[in-house]
mmCIF file of C-alpha atoms and ligand atoms in Angstrom:
data_model
loop_
_atom_site.group_PDB
_atom_site.id
_atom_site.type_symbol
_atom_site.label_atom_id
_atom_site.label_comp_id
_atom_site.label_asym_id
_atom_site.label_seq_id
_atom_site.Cartn_x
_atom_site.Cartn_y
_atom_site.Cartn_z
ATOM 1 C CA MET A 1 -14.730 6.363 -13.623
ATOM 2 C CA THR A 2 -12.746 3.178 -13.721
ATOM 3 C CA ARG A 3 -10.121 2.907 -11.050
ATOM 4 C CA ARG A 4 -7.003 0.911 -11.617
ATOM 5 C CA THR A 5 -6.723 -2.390 -9.790
ATOM 6 C CA ILE A 6 -3.457 -2.726 -7.901
ATOM 7 C CA VAL A 7 -1.918 -5.869 -6.436
ATOM 8 C CA ALA A 8 1.015 -4.945 -4.199
ATOM 9 C CA GLY A 9 3.347 -7.149 -2.179
ATOM 10 C CA ASN A 10 4.963 -5.812 0.988
ATOM 11 C CA TRP A 11 7.908 -8.017 1.843
ATOM 12 C CA LYS A 12 8.577 -6.182 5.133
ATOM 13 C CA LEU A 13 11.909 -7.203 6.734
ATOM 14 C CA ASN A 14 12.351 -10.330 4.600
ATOM 15 C CA LYS A 15 14.645 -11.475 1.768
ATOM 16 C CA THR A 16 18.338 -10.838 1.200
ATOM 17 C CA ILE A 17 19.647 -9.393 -2.052
ATOM 18 C CA ALA A 18 20.179 -12.873 -3.531
ATOM 19 C CA GLU A 19 16.726 -14.032 -2.392
ATOM 20 C CA THR A 20 15.177 -10.891 -3.866
ATOM 21 C CA ARG A 21 16.659 -11.624 -7.283
ATOM 22 C CA ARG A 22 15.439 -15.203 -7.175
ATOM 23 C CA LEU A 23 11.926 -14.394 -6.011
ATOM 24 C CA ILE A 24 11.435 -11.676 -8.615
ATOM 25 C CA GLN A 25 12.709 -13.968 -11.359
ATOM 26 C CA LEU A 26 10.312 -16.707 -10.281
ATOM 27 C CA PHE A 27 7.440 -14.281 -9.980
ATOM 28 C CA ARG A 28 7.995 -12.515 -13.312
ATOM 29 C CA ASN A 29 8.142 -15.875 -15.101
ATOM 30 C CA ARG A 30 4.835 -16.947 -13.581
ATOM 31 C CA LEU A 31 3.250 -13.569 -14.203
ATOM 32 C CA ALA A 32 4.208 -13.664 -17.880
ATOM 33 C CA GLY A 33 1.835 -16.603 -18.260
ATOM 34 C CA ILE A 34 -1.249 -14.770 -17.106
ATOM 35 C CA ASP A 35 -3.365 -12.063 -18.617
ATOM 36 C CA THR A 36 -4.124 -9.298 -16.119
ATOM 37 C CA ARG A 37 -5.196 -5.679 -16.201
ATOM 38 C CA ALA A 38 -3.891 -5.129 -12.685
ATOM 39 C CA THR A 39 -0.916 -2.974 -11.818
ATOM 40 C CA VAL A 40 1.470 -5.309 -9.981
ATOM 41 C CA LEU A 41 4.291 -4.289 -7.670
ATOM 42 C CA VAL A 42 6.458 -5.565 -4.846
ATOM 43 C CA CYS A 43 8.169 -3.651 -2.057
ATOM 44 C CA PRO A 44 11.441 -5.349 -1.066
ATOM 45 C CA PRO A 45 13.665 -4.134 1.784
ATOM 46 C CA THR A 46 15.685 -1.004 0.971
ATOM 47 C CA VAL A 47 19.024 -2.795 0.650
ATOM 48 C CA ALA A 48 17.600 -4.987 -2.141
ATOM 49 C CA ILE A 49 15.834 -2.271 -4.131
ATOM 50 C CA GLU A 50 18.516 -1.851 -6.774
ATOM 51 C CA THR A 51 18.594 -5.607 -7.348
ATOM 52 C CA ALA A 52 14.803 -5.743 -7.468
ATOM 53 C CA VAL A 53 14.601 -2.974 -10.079
ATOM 54 C CA ASP A 54 17.200 -4.785 -12.168
ATOM 55 C CA ALA A 55 15.513 -8.189 -11.816
ATOM 56 C CA ALA A 56 12.112 -6.752 -12.749
ATOM 57 C CA LYS A 57 13.347 -4.792 -15.767
ATOM 58 C CA GLY A 58 11.296 -5.467 -18.904
ATOM 59 C CA SER A 59 8.509 -7.194 -16.938
ATOM 60 C CA ALA A 60 5.151 -5.978 -15.647
ATOM 61 C CA VAL A 61 6.428 -5.976 -12.064
ATOM 62 C CA GLY A 62 6.859 -2.516 -10.537
ATOM 63 C CA ILE A 63 9.047 -1.858 -7.520
ATOM 64 C CA GLY A 64 8.041 0.064 -4.418
ATOM 65 C CA ALA A 65 9.829 1.141 -1.248
ATOM 66 C CA GLN A 66 8.431 0.417 2.204
ATOM 67 C CA ASN A 67 9.188 3.824 3.670
ATOM 68 C CA VAL A 68 10.782 7.183 2.848
ATOM 69 C CA PHE A 69 11.927 10.315 4.671
ATOM 70 C CA TRP A 70 10.629 13.768 3.781
ATOM 71 C CA GLU A 71 13.968 15.596 3.456
ATOM 72 C CA PRO A 72 15.833 15.144 0.152
ATOM 73 C CA GLY A 73 19.204 14.727 1.862
ATOM 74 C CA GLY A 74 21.409 15.835 4.750
ATOM 75 C CA ALA A 75 22.252 14.708 8.272
ATOM 76 C CA PHE A 76 19.452 12.172 8.782
ATOM 77 C CA THR A 77 21.217 8.946 9.693
ATOM 78 C CA GLY A 78 19.477 5.788 8.574
ATOM 79 C CA GLU A 79 16.929 7.412 6.274
ATOM 80 C CA VAL A 80 16.308 7.218 2.514
ATOM 81 C CA SER A 81 14.939 10.090 0.421
ATOM 82 C CA VAL A 82 12.516 10.582 -2.450
ATOM 83 C CA PRO A 83 15.240 11.586 -4.971
ATOM 84 C CA MET A 84 17.306 8.538 -3.962
ATOM 85 C CA LEU A 85 14.377 6.177 -4.548
ATOM 86 C CA GLU A 86 13.560 7.822 -7.857
ATOM 87 C CA ALA A 87 17.171 7.549 -9.011
ATOM 88 C CA ALA A 88 17.094 3.849 -8.109
ATOM 89 C CA GLY A 89 14.138 3.262 -10.447
ATOM 90 C CA VAL A 90 11.466 2.893 -7.761
ATOM 91 C CA GLU A 91 7.900 3.799 -8.795
ATOM 92 C CA PHE A 92 5.837 3.379 -5.615
ATOM 93 C CA VAL A 93 6.296 3.955 -1.904
ATOM 94 C CA LEU A 94 4.314 2.855 1.141
ATOM 95 C CA ILE A 95 3.671 5.608 3.659
ATOM 96 C CA GLY A 96 2.400 5.143 7.213
ATOM 97 C CA HIS A 97 2.231 1.356 7.294
ATOM 98 C CA SER A 98 0.787 0.284 10.651
ATOM 99 C CA GLU A 99 4.126 -1.261 11.646
ATOM 100 C CA ARG A 100 5.799 2.102 11.051
ATOM 101 C CA ARG A 101 3.129 3.693 13.202
ATOM 102 C CA SER A 102 2.978 1.174 16.043
ATOM 103 C CA ILE A 103 6.613 0.019 16.282
ATOM 104 C CA PHE A 104 8.442 3.162 15.133
ATOM 105 C CA GLY A 105 6.015 5.734 16.481
ATOM 106 C CA GLU A 106 5.175 7.379 13.173
ATOM 107 C CA THR A 107 2.406 9.972 13.549
ATOM 108 C CA ASP A 108 -0.281 11.248 11.187
ATOM 109 C CA ALA A 109 1.653 14.524 10.940
ATOM 110 C CA GLU A 110 4.780 12.642 9.826
ATOM 111 C CA VAL A 111 2.755 10.628 7.332
ATOM 112 C CA ASN A 112 1.566 13.943 5.942
ATOM 113 C CA ARG A 113 5.100 15.351 5.608
ATOM 114 C CA LYS A 114 6.226 12.202 3.819
ATOM 115 C CA LEU A 115 3.235 12.289 1.498
ATOM 116 C CA LYS A 116 3.852 15.904 0.542
ATOM 117 C CA ALA A 117 7.529 15.155 -0.148
ATOM 118 C CA VAL A 118 6.555 12.222 -2.366
ATOM 119 C CA LEU A 119 3.993 14.286 -4.256
ATOM 120 C CA GLY A 120 6.746 16.830 -4.905
ATOM 121 C CA GLY A 121 8.408 14.149 -7.044
ATOM 122 C CA ASP A 122 7.194 11.397 -9.334
ATOM 123 C CA LEU A 123 6.644 8.398 -7.028
ATOM 124 C CA THR A 124 3.156 7.001 -6.453
ATOM 125 C CA PRO A 125 2.379 7.047 -2.723
ATOM 126 C CA ILE A 126 0.375 4.260 -1.094
ATOM 127 C CA VAL A 127 -0.879 5.745 2.168
ATOM 128 C CA CYS A 128 -1.832 3.127 4.754
ATOM 129 C CA VAL A 129 -4.539 3.577 7.378
ATOM 130 C CA GLY A 130 -6.365 1.232 9.738
ATOM 131 C CA GLU A 131 -7.619 0.780 13.279
ATOM 132 C CA SER A 132 -6.252 -1.471 16.023
ATOM 133 C CA LEU A 133 -8.286 -4.256 17.613
ATOM 134 C CA GLU A 134 -8.793 -2.157 20.707
ATOM 135 C CA GLU A 135 -10.086 0.739 18.634
ATOM 136 C CA ARG A 136 -12.454 -1.490 16.661
ATOM 137 C CA GLU A 137 -13.821 -3.106 19.796
ATOM 138 C CA ALA A 138 -14.385 0.318 21.312
ATOM 139 C CA GLY A 139 -16.439 1.289 18.239
ATOM 140 C CA ARG A 140 -13.830 3.853 17.189
ATOM 141 C CA THR A 141 -12.995 2.550 13.694
ATOM 142 C CA GLU A 142 -14.677 5.421 11.867
ATOM 143 C CA GLU A 143 -13.147 8.110 14.074
ATOM 144 C CA VAL A 144 -9.616 6.660 13.821
ATOM 145 C CA VAL A 145 -9.638 6.081 10.077
ATOM 146 C CA ARG A 146 -11.214 9.473 9.462
ATOM 147 C CA ARG A 147 -8.455 11.174 11.485
ATOM 148 C CA GLN A 148 -5.724 9.224 9.690
ATOM 149 C CA VAL A 149 -7.124 10.220 6.298
ATOM 150 C CA GLU A 150 -7.820 13.859 7.162
ATOM 151 C CA THR A 151 -4.466 14.526 8.828
ATOM 152 C CA GLY A 152 -2.383 12.251 6.624
ATOM 153 C CA LEU A 153 -3.747 13.812 3.435
ATOM 154 C CA SER A 154 -4.120 17.395 4.625
ATOM 155 C CA GLU A 155 -2.852 20.159 2.328
ATOM 156 C CA VAL A 156 -2.626 17.811 -0.646
ATOM 157 C CA ALA A 157 -3.384 19.925 -3.705
ATOM 158 C CA PRO A 158 -6.580 18.815 -5.471
ATOM 159 C CA ASP A 159 -4.643 18.441 -8.719
ATOM 160 C CA HIS A 160 -2.425 15.863 -6.992
ATOM 161 C CA ALA A 161 -5.358 13.754 -5.805
ATOM 162 C CA HIS A 162 -5.318 11.553 -8.903
ATOM 163 C CA ARG A 163 -1.825 10.347 -7.924
ATOM 164 C CA LEU A 164 -2.935 9.028 -4.529
ATOM 165 C CA VAL A 165 -3.416 5.382 -3.621
ATOM 166 C CA LEU A 166 -4.722 4.407 -0.192
ATOM 167 C CA ALA A 167 -4.580 1.099 1.643
ATOM 168 C CA TYR A 168 -6.950 0.131 4.430
ATOM 169 C CA GLU A 169 -5.196 -2.361 6.676
ATOM 170 C CA PRO A 170 -7.009 -3.118 9.924
ATOM 171 C CA VAL A 171 -4.170 -3.806 12.356
ATOM 172 C CA TRP A 172 -5.990 -6.797 13.874
ATOM 173 C CA ALA A 173 -6.003 -8.514 10.471
ATOM 174 C CA ILE A 174 -2.283 -8.103 9.715
ATOM 175 C CA GLY A 175 -0.308 -11.310 9.999
ATOM 176 C CA THR A 176 -2.994 -12.854 12.182
ATOM 177 C CA GLY A 177 -4.844 -14.988 9.642
ATOM 178 C CA ARG A 178 -7.921 -13.068 10.697
ATOM 179 C CA THR A 179 -9.211 -11.269 7.597
ATOM 180 C CA ALA A 180 -11.931 -8.672 7.594
ATOM 181 C CA THR A 181 -14.945 -10.031 5.735
ATOM 182 C CA PRO A 182 -15.331 -8.413 2.306
ATOM 183 C CA GLU A 183 -18.437 -6.585 3.548
ATOM 184 C CA MET A 184 -16.686 -5.292 6.663
ATOM 185 C CA ALA A 185 -13.718 -4.069 4.664
ATOM 186 C CA ASN A 186 -15.905 -2.480 2.006
ATOM 187 C CA GLU A 187 -17.811 -0.548 4.638
ATOM 188 C CA VAL A 188 -14.591 1.137 5.757
ATOM 189 C CA HIS A 189 -13.474 1.664 2.144
ATOM 190 C CA ARG A 190 -16.744 3.492 1.489
ATOM 191 C CA LEU A 191 -16.218 5.609 4.546
ATOM 192 C CA ILE A 192 -12.704 6.483 3.340
ATOM 193 C CA ARG A 193 -14.031 7.339 -0.123
ATOM 194 C CA GLY A 194 -16.623 9.597 1.513
ATOM 195 C CA ARG A 195 -13.827 11.551 3.196
ATOM 196 C CA LEU A 196 -11.922 11.736 -0.111
ATOM 197 C CA VAL A 197 -15.046 13.147 -1.761
ATOM 198 C CA ASP A 198 -15.240 15.855 0.908
ATOM 199 C CA MET A 199 -11.541 16.648 0.553
ATOM 200 C CA PHE A 200 -11.024 16.474 -3.212
ATOM 201 C CA GLY A 201 -14.468 16.400 -4.815
ATOM 202 C CA GLY A 202 -16.400 13.491 -6.264
ATOM 203 C CA ARG A 203 -14.628 13.224 -9.579
ATOM 204 C CA SER A 204 -11.140 13.026 -8.100
ATOM 205 C CA ALA A 205 -12.173 10.787 -5.201
ATOM 206 C CA ASP A 206 -13.802 8.390 -7.589
ATOM 207 C CA GLY A 207 -10.491 7.806 -9.332
ATOM 208 C CA ILE A 208 -8.443 7.000 -6.196
ATOM 209 C CA SER A 209 -7.744 3.287 -5.750
ATOM 210 C CA ILE A 210 -8.203 2.003 -2.188
ATOM 211 C CA LEU A 211 -6.481 -1.322 -1.483
ATOM 212 C CA TYR A 212 -7.295 -3.756 1.308
ATOM 213 C CA GLY A 213 -4.554 -5.412 3.351
ATOM 214 C CA GLY A 214 -4.524 -7.892 6.218
ATOM 215 C CA SER A 215 -4.117 -11.658 5.784
ATOM 216 C CA VAL A 216 -4.909 -11.548 2.063
ATOM 217 C CA LYS A 217 -4.326 -14.969 0.496
ATOM 218 C CA ALA A 218 -5.093 -16.677 -2.802
ATOM 219 C CA GLU A 219 -8.266 -18.058 -1.203
ATOM 220 C CA ASN A 220 -9.826 -14.740 -0.164
ATOM 221 C CA ALA A 221 -8.399 -12.222 -2.661
ATOM 222 C CA ALA A 222 -11.132 -12.579 -5.305
ATOM 223 C CA SER A 223 -14.032 -12.058 -2.915
ATOM 224 C CA LEU A 224 -12.356 -8.981 -1.405
ATOM 225 C CA MET A 225 -11.645 -7.448 -4.817
ATOM 226 C CA ALA A 226 -15.206 -8.146 -5.955
ATOM 227 C CA GLU A 227 -16.473 -5.469 -3.567
ATOM 228 C CA THR A 228 -17.468 -2.098 -5.056
ATOM 229 C CA ASP A 229 -14.835 -0.012 -3.264
ATOM 230 C CA ILE A 230 -11.969 -2.492 -2.905
ATOM 231 C CA ASP A 231 -9.660 -1.689 -5.796
ATOM 232 C CA GLY A 232 -6.864 -4.114 -5.081
ATOM 233 C CA VAL A 233 -4.858 -5.672 -2.281
ATOM 234 C CA LEU A 234 -1.693 -5.049 -0.257
ATOM 235 C CA VAL A 235 -0.282 -8.444 0.594
ATOM 236 C CA GLY A 236 2.287 -9.278 3.271
ATOM 237 C CA GLY A 237 3.063 -12.931 4.001
ATOM 238 C CA ALA A 238 1.487 -14.375 0.848
ATOM 239 C CA SER A 239 3.647 -12.121 -1.356
ATOM 240 C CA LEU A 240 6.810 -13.928 -0.195
ATOM 241 C CA ASP A 241 5.876 -16.951 -2.261
ATOM 242 C CA ALA A 242 5.841 -16.557 -6.068
ATOM 243 C CA GLU A 243 3.053 -19.063 -6.555
ATOM 244 C CA SER A 244 0.614 -17.667 -4.001
ATOM 245 C CA PHE A 245 1.294 -14.082 -5.090
ATOM 246 C CA THR A 246 0.702 -15.053 -8.733
ATOM 247 C CA GLU A 247 -2.605 -16.655 -7.738
ATOM 248 C CA ILE A 248 -3.636 -13.423 -6.035
ATOM 249 C CA VAL A 249 -2.799 -11.458 -9.215
ATOM 250 C CA ARG A 250 -4.802 -14.003 -11.209
ATOM 251 C CA SER A 251 -7.852 -13.396 -9.029
ATOM 252 C CA ALA A 252 -7.820 -9.629 -9.671
ATOM 253 C CA PRO A 253 -10.828 -8.571 -11.756
HETATM 254 P P1 LIG B 1 -0.225 -9.931 5.960
HETATM 255 O O1 LIG B 1 -0.759 -10.133 4.557
HETATM 256 O O2 LIG B 1 0.951 -10.781 6.263
HETATM 257 O O3 LIG B 1 -1.315 -9.997 6.968
HETATM 258 O O4 LIG B 1 0.343 -8.416 6.011
HETATM 259 C C1 LIG B 1 -0.456 -7.388 5.564
HETATM 260 C C2 LIG B 1 0.352 -6.147 5.470
HETATM 261 O O5 LIG B 1 0.732 -5.564 6.473
HETATM 262 C C3 LIG B 1 0.718 -5.674 4.133
HETATM 263 O O6 LIG B 1 1.261 -4.389 4.184
#
């Protein structure tokens, strides 16, 4: 089974509405000049989503949200819902990014509620997992990632499995300039795929794209994506620059 290659940019808490319009215009112009099979998307901050959708219209750039709440509406101050994102023209949503987990205390159980809400609609979820430095050094990578996958994806109907995208982002590699080697990352991707096989069966698991994230740059993207189980990248810092993000798209197989 051929899995789709995905190159996603996570802008985190960066770019105003005006900067979002400019960056997407720059990026879509550069992207138009290259031939790629990859699915390409960027996740701007919530306040700039409407502008991003508008600026990307008619191009190959998809728009994702960085977070979502599981309830469709109601008294939940500060949150944004699945129907709201869908109505805004969003196609993808990150769930359980490590910054959501470590700074905002998001748990595996909450990741699971969000995922189930997203699968109740039409958005494509990108579920993020990954161990901290402390956990890696204690030899707990497998245990931690396994728990995140099992709990985060529990009760997902097998016929929804084909809509899942996962991202392995070792926390120690995020924003640190310290990338996992392609072999190291692939080892964890294989472990994740093994769990997906157990949960959803071989055929479904084989079709789920697993992205790598953590200090991905134009210089290391190709070697990461050349690995057997690395089906794309989730890029933070290097996605804030149209030229470097275009180079990363160009290096997708
Ligand atoms: P950096 O690429 O800046 O390390 O961020 C990775 C990340 O967290 C993407 O979601």
